[in-house]
Amino acid sequence: SPWLRAAAMAAGAPPPLQPSPLPVFSEEGFGDKFLRKTRENPLVPLGCLCTVGVLTYGLISFKRGNTRRSQLMMRARILAQGFTFAALLGGMVVTAVKSRK
């Protein structure tokens, strides 16, 4: 309708004919990405380190024949993995909430 076109023209300058340039992102290496992700959610790498540490100690105990300690460490490994998973999910929820704002 002519009234809408006239109102749109009176509202301001027309949009530019050429599209605006796309933002340029720098290549992020593995180390840079790892550090950024660690800063964003430091509990995940901590949980991974705990899991690996408990698993290693459990395997050493198993090799030495200390089956009681080995079983205890395997149960502790499950707890450490659960903590890591919860930290990962928590970080994803926080990131999703931040992106909505």
PDB file of N, CA and C in Angstrom, residues 2 4 7 10 26 39-40 43 53-54 58 70 75 79 92-93:
ATOM      1  N   PRO A   2       0.442   2.301  -0.627  1.00  0.00           N
ATOM      2  CA  PRO A   2       1.271   3.526  -0.744  1.00  0.00           C
ATOM      3  C   PRO A   2       1.502   4.204   0.598  1.00  0.00           C
ATOM      4  N   LEU A   4       1.981   2.762   3.586  1.00  0.00           N
ATOM      5  CA  LEU A   4       3.066   2.082   4.291  1.00  0.00           C
ATOM      6  C   LEU A   4       4.418   2.431   3.689  1.00  0.00           C
ATOM      7  N   ALA A   7       5.363   5.894   4.741  1.00  0.00           N
ATOM      8  CA  ALA A   7       5.762   5.923   6.151  1.00  0.00           C
ATOM      9  C   ALA A   7       7.155   5.337   6.322  1.00  0.00           C
ATOM     10  N   ALA A  10       9.726   7.852   5.138  1.00  0.00           N
ATOM     11  CA  ALA A  10       9.856   8.983   6.046  1.00  0.00           C
ATOM     12  C   ALA A  10      10.562   8.580   7.335  1.00  0.00           C
ATOM     13  N   SER A  26      39.533 -15.316  14.272  1.00  0.00           N
ATOM     14  CA  SER A  26      40.885 -15.857  14.176  1.00  0.00           C
ATOM     15  C   SER A  26      40.847 -17.360  14.435  1.00  0.00           C
ATOM     16  N   ARG A  39      38.819 -22.112  31.550  1.00  0.00           N
ATOM     17  CA  ARG A  39      38.416 -20.912  32.293  1.00  0.00           C
ATOM     18  C   ARG A  39      36.896 -20.824  32.405  1.00  0.00           C
ATOM     19  N   GLU A  40      36.181 -21.245  31.353  1.00  0.00           N
ATOM     20  CA  GLU A  40      34.723 -21.188  31.375  1.00  0.00           C
ATOM     21  C   GLU A  40      34.133 -22.179  32.384  1.00  0.00           C
ATOM     22  N   LEU A  43      35.628 -27.021  36.563  1.00  0.00           N
ATOM     23  CA  LEU A  43      35.329 -28.266  37.262  1.00  0.00           C
ATOM     24  C   LEU A  43      35.470 -29.499  36.366  1.00  0.00           C
ATOM     25  N   GLY A  53      43.338 -40.083  38.087  1.00  0.00           N
ATOM     26  CA  GLY A  53      44.148 -40.385  39.266  1.00  0.00           C
ATOM     27  C   GLY A  53      43.620 -41.584  40.038  1.00  0.00           C
ATOM     28  N   VAL A  54      42.316 -41.616  40.275  1.00  0.00           N
ATOM     29  CA  VAL A  54      41.708 -42.725  41.019  1.00  0.00           C
ATOM     30  C   VAL A  54      41.815 -44.018  40.212  1.00  0.00           C
ATOM     31  N   GLY A  58      43.802 -47.294  41.378  1.00  0.00           N
ATOM     32  CA  GLY A  58      43.080 -48.557  41.447  1.00  0.00           C
ATOM     33  C   GLY A  58      43.767 -49.655  40.648  1.00  0.00           C
ATOM     34  N   SER A  70      41.619 -51.991  45.437  1.00  0.00           N
ATOM     35  CA  SER A  70      41.306 -51.865  44.018  1.00  0.00           C
ATOM     36  C   SER A  70      39.805 -51.682  43.811  1.00  0.00           C
ATOM     37  N   ARG A  75      35.114 -47.992  42.696  1.00  0.00           N
ATOM     38  CA  ARG A  75      33.881 -47.306  43.118  1.00  0.00           C
ATOM     39  C   ARG A  75      34.103 -45.793  43.193  1.00  0.00           C
ATOM     40  N   LEU A  79      32.278 -42.470  41.127  1.00  0.00           N
ATOM     41  CA  LEU A  79      31.870 -41.192  41.732  1.00  0.00           C
ATOM     42  C   LEU A  79      32.545 -40.011  41.032  1.00  0.00           C
ATOM     43  N   MET A  92      26.998 -26.678  30.635  1.00  0.00           N
ATOM     44  CA  MET A  92      26.143 -26.512  29.455  1.00  0.00           C
ATOM     45  C   MET A  92      24.900 -25.695  29.794  1.00  0.00           C
ATOM     46  N   VAL A  93      24.327 -25.925  30.977  1.00  0.00           N
ATOM     47  CA  VAL A  93      23.143 -25.171  31.398  1.00  0.00           C
ATOM     48  C   VAL A  93      23.502 -23.695  31.582  1.00  0.00           C
TER      49      VAL A  93
END
